[in-house]
Amino acid sequence: MSSFIIEGGHKLSGNIYPQGAKNEALQIICATLLTSERIEVHNIPDILDIRNLIHLLQKMGVKTKRLSGESYSFQADEMNIDYMYSEEYARKAASLRGSVLMVGPMLGRFGKAVLPQIGGDKIGRRRLDTHLIGFQALGAEFNHDVKHHICEMTASKLKGTYMLLDEASVTGTANIIMAAVLAEGITTIYNAACEPYIQQLSEMLNNMGAKISGIGSNLISIEGVRELHGTSHTVLPDMIEVGSFIGMAAMTGSEITIKNTAYNKLGIIPAAFRRLGIKLENREDDIYVPAQDKYQIETFMDGSIMTIADAPWPGLTPDLLSVLLVVATQAEGSVLIHQKMFESRLFFVDKLIDMGAQIILCDPHRATVIGHGRRQRLRCAKMVSPDIRAGIALLIAAMSATGTSRIDNIEQIDRGYQRIDERLNNLGACITRQDP
């Protein structure tokens, strides 16, 4: 288990480029299974989850080639489908939550897929009902092997249908779209997720010959086609990393410029940070964050406490609530953070309380933060990263704290953030990686 040793109190300065979007890249890489032709994908982040997914596809027989640091080619023309039924596949796929996105393409193109019991972040129950109900509506049949913790899905031919999703699941919507593009007839998905990453996936599939309409809305229509072709696709910058850098600048009182952010794809994210009193400027496609000695949380018009809550797009992504929470600890004023989707995601706040933050954990979904207003800096601490987003929030806290902190289990951070220690050290941070 690797660790970060963080010497707090260092200001950051300079330019930083966000990596490619992790959540989009997972979808796009799995979509390469839908054709036997060559696909090039650019701006792929070099992170643990992506490397593990590419390795899994290689074991499945997909020909992969690294064209440059962030560009790959994929060609799934000689697939080893039997590998899905091996113990090794079950073990590797179960350790990577993104592997669930292979099910839709495999069902759509080959009529069979295996879904192991999925692991990933320890942030509470993350059910797959939306995926499974969608596949079933398209005509897939299930065989649940309780002994080996796998679910085998088969379909002689998927057929288009109308479906109303029980929740606007991003991965569920992506998976169903990838299954439906090769189904017979028309599939209509209502209450579909409409995040930029879903838009990117849909546009890529259309470039491959799919017929998807309603892109960017919650009502998507897919006219099935017989086959798809090769294409080239560029992954968006990671909006979660953009938000993380804004939070780092605010917490450390630093002046930085975040380059090439795809600003018009960030939705409500800049406004959420402005509600905490953080100044930021949109300069063409960059975000400039000036150094601030203090920042004050807004209140609602009637004077009541500000509430920041996650919601399906174009609402605020839940992946940034951990960062917003830690940033609020050094603001002037109070805020209620309401995490609606994952019941265990706020449990990391006990580490912040140990560091001197004033936080009341109301229940698994809500935390009230009373900002210090920099009158009292956070103290250094020894911590363990429970998941990707809590991990980066703890790193931000440690960078602003007095003394030297330690974060163990940073493999969780590496799953979502590319060489984060090197990139932040280039801006002036003092982070040392310790490997076992």
XYZ file of C-alpha atoms in Angstrom:
436
model
C 0.000 0.000 0.000
C 1.556 3.284 -1.160
C 1.353 6.590 0.714
C 1.636 10.332 0.202
C 3.653 12.437 2.649
C 2.377 16.008 2.362
C 4.077 19.052 3.800
C 1.288 21.588 4.175
C 1.318 25.346 3.777
C 2.928 25.622 0.330
C 1.292 27.957 -2.164
C 0.754 26.847 -5.759
C 1.538 28.932 -8.823
C 1.446 28.417 -12.576
C -0.533 26.593 -15.228
C -1.959 23.089 -15.014
C -3.707 20.999 -17.661
C -6.548 18.667 -16.663
C -6.261 15.059 -17.756
C -8.754 13.373 -20.044
C -12.074 12.544 -18.405
C -11.919 9.207 -16.602
C -15.652 8.483 -16.788
C -15.867 9.282 -20.488
C -12.732 7.288 -21.330
C -14.132 4.150 -19.638
C -17.260 4.373 -21.827
C -15.378 5.169 -25.035
C -12.849 2.355 -24.618
C -15.634 -0.169 -24.036
C -17.455 1.143 -27.123
C -14.515 -0.015 -29.273
C -15.874 -3.549 -28.759
C -18.812 -2.691 -31.045
C -16.844 -2.958 -34.296
C -14.112 -5.053 -35.864
C -12.576 -1.943 -37.407
C -9.783 0.201 -35.959
C -10.649 3.057 -33.600
C -8.295 5.760 -32.373
C -8.949 7.441 -29.030
C -7.043 10.527 -27.899
C -6.583 12.275 -24.534
C -6.902 9.038 -22.538
C -5.781 9.590 -18.919
C -2.914 7.424 -17.696
C -4.620 6.240 -14.502
C -5.008 2.884 -12.798
C -8.650 2.216 -13.746
C -7.941 2.935 -17.416
C -4.799 0.786 -17.482
C -6.704 -2.093 -15.886
C -9.549 -1.791 -18.415
C -7.158 -1.738 -21.373
C -5.371 -4.800 -19.976
C -8.728 -6.577 -19.630
C -9.588 -5.818 -23.256
C -6.185 -7.106 -24.349
C -6.889 -10.390 -22.562
C -10.197 -10.504 -24.470
C -8.252 -10.356 -27.729
C -8.568 -6.650 -28.536
C -5.494 -5.357 -30.373
C -4.321 -2.216 -28.622
C -1.459 0.079 -29.543
C -0.200 3.135 -27.730
C 0.237 5.766 -30.431
C 1.584 8.429 -28.076
C 1.406 9.311 -24.393
C -2.369 9.831 -24.389
C -3.491 8.212 -27.671
C -4.338 4.567 -28.356
C -5.747 2.495 -31.174
C -8.145 -0.397 -30.551
C -9.264 -3.152 -32.907
C -11.641 -5.879 -31.728
C -11.505 -8.090 -34.833
C -10.310 -11.334 -33.202
C -12.163 -11.595 -29.914
C -11.602 -14.410 -27.417
C -15.148 -14.544 -26.048
C -14.450 -17.690 -24.025
C -12.144 -15.643 -21.788
C -15.259 -14.082 -20.223
C -16.042 -17.417 -18.611
C -12.635 -17.835 -16.973
C -11.856 -17.356 -13.295
C -9.193 -14.817 -14.231
C -11.755 -12.646 -16.051
C -14.144 -12.844 -13.106
C -11.390 -11.737 -10.737
C -10.042 -8.905 -12.904
C -13.451 -7.581 -13.956
C -14.784 -7.705 -10.394
C -11.953 -5.447 -9.197
C -12.803 -2.773 -11.790
C -16.211 -1.145 -11.663
C -15.783 0.228 -15.182
C -15.868 -3.331 -16.549
C -19.674 -3.238 -16.278
C -19.578 -1.029 -19.393
C -18.344 -3.997 -21.435
C -21.705 -5.744 -21.039
C -23.715 -3.522 -23.406
C -21.261 -3.755 -26.331
C -20.768 -7.513 -25.874
C -24.514 -8.144 -25.776
C -25.138 -5.904 -28.780
C -22.452 -7.362 -31.009
C -22.008 -10.945 -29.819
C -25.262 -11.715 -28.016
C -23.549 -12.751 -24.781
C -21.843 -11.143 -21.816
C -20.719 -12.030 -18.299
C -21.110 -9.659 -15.376
C -19.138 -10.496 -12.218
C -19.816 -9.044 -8.816
C -18.398 -5.551 -9.201
C -16.072 -3.810 -6.753
C -14.701 -0.257 -6.894
C -15.245 2.616 -4.478
C -16.486 1.977 -0.952
C -19.148 4.678 -1.107
C -22.244 2.666 -0.319
C -24.653 0.649 -2.390
C -24.315 1.218 -6.140
C -26.944 -0.966 -7.713
C -26.949 -2.150 -11.323
C -30.716 -2.591 -11.653
C -30.998 0.126 -14.309
C -28.498 -1.688 -16.534
C -30.082 -5.106 -16.067
C -33.683 -3.961 -16.524
C -32.646 -2.133 -19.701
C -30.922 -5.213 -21.128
C -33.926 -7.330 -20.231
C -36.255 -4.894 -22.020
C -34.085 -5.306 -25.139
C -34.561 -9.076 -24.965
C -31.599 -10.356 -22.962
C -32.009 -13.360 -20.672
C -30.168 -13.853 -17.381
C -28.591 -16.785 -15.622
C -27.328 -15.887 -12.152
C -24.584 -18.188 -10.869
C -24.732 -17.559 -7.119
C -21.813 -19.885 -6.376
C -19.363 -18.056 -8.644
C -20.901 -14.576 -8.141
C -21.451 -13.963 -11.847
C -24.432 -13.198 -14.063
C -24.437 -14.525 -17.626
C -26.557 -12.639 -20.173
C -27.523 -13.943 -23.595
C -29.669 -12.776 -26.491
C -30.133 -14.309 -29.918
C -30.918 -10.808 -31.182
C -31.676 -7.672 -29.218
C -34.804 -5.800 -30.300
C -35.556 -2.133 -29.864
C -38.218 -1.037 -27.412
C -39.427 1.877 -25.291
C -38.081 2.103 -21.758
C -38.473 4.555 -18.906
C -35.398 4.338 -16.685
C -36.027 4.193 -12.945
C -33.090 6.573 -12.445
C -30.987 8.720 -14.765
C -27.939 6.493 -14.326
C -24.938 7.640 -16.376
C -23.320 4.217 -16.730
C -26.739 2.604 -17.120
C -27.652 4.955 -19.958
C -24.273 4.448 -21.644
C -24.536 0.671 -21.363
C -28.064 0.543 -22.778
C -27.136 2.867 -25.660
C -24.186 0.637 -26.588
C -26.408 -2.436 -26.537
C -29.177 -0.768 -28.550
C -27.134 0.629 -31.452
C -26.948 -2.859 -33.033
C -30.445 -3.998 -31.990
C -33.284 -4.484 -34.459
C -35.720 -1.585 -34.656
C -35.960 1.597 -32.615
C -35.074 1.958 -28.939
C -36.406 4.940 -26.993
C -34.848 5.744 -23.626
C -36.744 8.208 -21.423
C -35.216 9.642 -18.232
C -31.832 9.023 -19.833
C -28.729 10.623 -18.349
C -27.585 13.528 -20.501
C -24.129 14.325 -19.075
C -21.461 15.602 -21.513
C -19.851 12.155 -21.388
C -23.075 10.557 -22.653
C -23.187 13.211 -25.370
C -19.585 12.414 -26.322
C -20.297 8.677 -26.466
C -23.389 9.206 -28.613
C -21.553 11.480 -31.033
C -18.712 8.964 -31.343
C -21.184 6.149 -32.051
C -22.915 8.294 -34.695
C -19.505 8.850 -36.308
C -19.199 5.057 -36.395
C -22.511 4.761 -38.263
C -25.060 4.605 -35.429
C -28.333 6.552 -35.622
C -28.839 8.263 -32.260
C -31.034 11.333 -31.867
C -32.005 13.430 -28.850
C -28.360 13.818 -27.803
C -28.089 16.165 -24.825
C -31.681 15.545 -23.696
C -33.254 12.955 -21.398
C -35.189 11.400 -24.306
C -32.858 9.451 -26.583
C -33.926 7.556 -29.691
C -31.720 4.890 -31.285
C -32.434 3.326 -34.659
C -30.496 0.083 -34.772
C -28.004 -0.548 -37.574
C -26.417 -3.744 -38.867
C -22.797 -2.786 -38.168
C -20.529 -0.006 -37.003
C -17.232 1.236 -38.411
C -13.973 2.719 -37.225
C -13.491 6.340 -36.203
C -11.295 8.737 -34.241
C -12.402 10.334 -30.966
C -10.946 12.815 -28.465
C -11.918 12.580 -24.783
C -13.001 15.758 -22.976
C -10.944 17.251 -20.129
C -11.983 15.797 -16.773
C -14.482 18.167 -15.149
C -13.879 16.575 -11.730
C -10.181 17.328 -11.948
C -10.953 20.895 -13.040
C -13.118 21.321 -9.930
C -10.440 19.713 -7.758
C -7.847 22.239 -8.966
C -10.213 25.144 -8.240
C -10.605 23.787 -4.696
C -6.854 23.361 -4.230
C -6.198 26.956 -5.278
C -8.839 28.283 -2.868
C -7.698 26.189 0.112
C -4.028 27.081 -0.298
C -4.638 30.757 -1.183
C -2.918 30.208 -4.521
C -3.043 31.773 -7.960
C -3.261 29.220 -10.763
C -4.585 28.925 -14.304
C -6.337 25.723 -15.353
C -5.774 25.326 -19.090
C -8.043 23.879 -21.778
C -11.000 23.089 -19.514
C -13.770 22.757 -22.142
C -15.490 25.469 -20.118
C -18.813 25.271 -21.951
C -19.084 21.609 -20.844
C -18.631 22.315 -17.120
C -22.273 23.181 -16.476
C -22.983 24.378 -12.927
C -19.527 23.543 -11.527
C -18.048 27.082 -11.658
C -21.232 28.495 -10.085
C -21.014 25.965 -7.222
C -17.535 27.206 -6.280
C -18.648 30.827 -6.614
C -21.376 30.074 -4.035
C -18.561 29.358 -1.591
C -17.127 32.790 -2.348
C -14.317 31.593 -4.628
C -13.383 33.979 -7.406
C -12.620 32.524 -10.801
C -12.485 33.913 -14.309
C -13.232 32.250 -17.630
C -10.485 33.262 -20.047
C -11.340 31.742 -23.418
C -11.148 28.016 -22.567
C -9.072 28.488 -19.404
C -10.033 29.173 -15.786
C -7.977 31.693 -13.847
C -8.213 31.406 -10.047
C -6.669 34.415 -8.248
C -5.089 34.149 -4.804
C -7.648 34.930 -2.097
C -6.899 35.635 1.533
C -10.476 34.728 2.393
C -13.718 33.666 0.744
C -17.240 33.915 2.117
C -20.080 31.458 1.577
C -23.213 33.006 0.123
C -26.612 32.700 1.796
C -29.971 32.324 0.115
C -31.974 35.489 -0.562
C -33.962 35.075 2.655
C -30.754 34.774 4.681
C -31.005 31.031 5.280
C -27.974 28.746 5.180
C -26.624 27.834 1.753
C -27.302 24.253 0.647
C -25.208 22.544 -2.013
C -26.633 19.259 -3.274
C -25.886 16.860 -6.106
C -28.379 16.185 -8.886
C -28.497 14.565 -12.330
C -27.026 16.694 -15.121
C -27.293 19.621 -15.603
C -27.269 19.599 -11.793
C -24.074 19.295 -9.771
C -22.109 16.078 -10.137
C -21.839 14.088 -6.872
C -18.149 13.466 -7.587
C -17.311 17.045 -6.557
C -19.190 17.229 -3.255
C -16.196 15.886 -1.307
C -14.023 18.675 -2.704
C -16.642 21.380 -2.072
C -17.037 20.131 1.501
C -13.346 20.367 2.342
C -13.056 23.783 0.677
C -15.913 25.059 2.859
C -13.946 24.281 6.039
C -11.755 27.366 5.469
C -14.500 29.693 4.224
C -16.375 32.394 6.125
C -19.887 31.156 6.923
C -21.733 27.861 6.910
C -23.083 25.479 4.295
C -25.127 22.281 4.251
C -23.668 19.647 1.916
C -26.376 17.196 0.812
C -25.082 14.023 -0.857
C -28.203 12.314 -2.174
C -26.848 9.430 -4.227
C -24.308 7.528 -2.102
C -24.976 6.903 1.562
C -21.351 6.375 2.654
C -19.576 9.099 0.724
C -19.514 11.605 3.576
C -18.042 9.283 6.183
C -14.531 10.596 5.452
C -15.407 13.825 7.312
C -14.292 12.290 10.613
C -10.735 12.679 9.281
C -11.368 16.375 8.657
C -12.812 16.757 12.154
C -9.620 15.206 13.541
C -7.729 17.901 11.610
C -9.743 20.628 13.360
C -12.591 21.190 10.893
C -15.978 22.124 12.321
C -18.385 19.703 10.678
C -21.620 18.174 11.921
C -22.428 14.900 10.168
C -26.221 15.020 10.315
C -26.757 11.596 8.741
C -25.114 9.512 5.972
C -26.278 12.026 3.362
C -25.897 15.464 4.989
C -23.096 17.406 6.639
C -23.118 20.971 7.942
C -19.777 22.762 7.630
C -18.985 25.784 9.796
C -16.103 27.543 8.082
C -13.025 28.676 10.026
C -12.464 31.681 7.792
C -8.726 30.851 7.973
C -8.707 31.940 11.631
C -7.615 28.399 12.449
C -5.778 26.270 9.919
C -6.334 22.555 9.725
C -3.829 20.360 11.581
C -1.723 17.652 9.974
C -2.949 14.083 10.355
C -2.437 10.478 9.327
C -5.267 9.305 7.075
C -6.387 6.515 4.757
C -8.054 7.222 1.404
C -11.394 5.338 1.280
C -12.250 6.197 -2.348
C -11.105 8.357 -5.257
C -13.013 11.536 -4.452
C -12.566 11.452 -0.682
C -8.884 10.779 -1.350
C -8.412 13.962 -3.360
C -10.394 15.924 -0.749
C -8.064 14.661 2.002
C -5.067 15.581 -0.166
C -6.426 19.133 -0.537
C -6.921 19.322 3.236
C -3.357 18.134 3.882
C -1.917 20.667 1.407
C -3.548 23.505 3.367
C -2.784 22.143 6.856
C 0.016 22.996 9.264
C 2.704 20.340 9.542
C 3.229 17.114 7.607
C 0.377 14.712 6.890
C 0.314 11.153 5.620
C -2.341 9.547 3.390
C -2.238 5.771 2.984
C -3.997 3.652 0.337
C -3.313 6.253 -2.339
C -3.984 3.593 -4.958
C -7.556 4.855 -4.634
C -6.396 8.329 -5.696
C -4.278 6.852 -8.513
C -7.408 5.206 -9.888
C -8.742 8.622 -10.891
C -5.886 11.159 -10.913
C -2.922 10.933 -13.267
C 0.484 11.436 -11.577
C -1.189 13.936 -9.276
C 1.841 14.280 -6.985
C 4.211 15.138 -9.850
C 1.818 17.628 -11.422
C 1.102 19.438 -8.150
C 4.772 19.486 -7.157
C 5.442 21.289 -10.450
C 3.135 24.042 -9.157
C 4.942 24.314 -5.803
C 3.345 21.610 -3.637
C 5.499 19.360 -1.455
C 4.172 15.796 -1.867
C 6.377 12.704 -1.554
C 5.231 9.286 -2.705
C 6.264 6.317 -0.567
C 5.893 2.890 -2.147
C 5.883 -0.300 -0.067
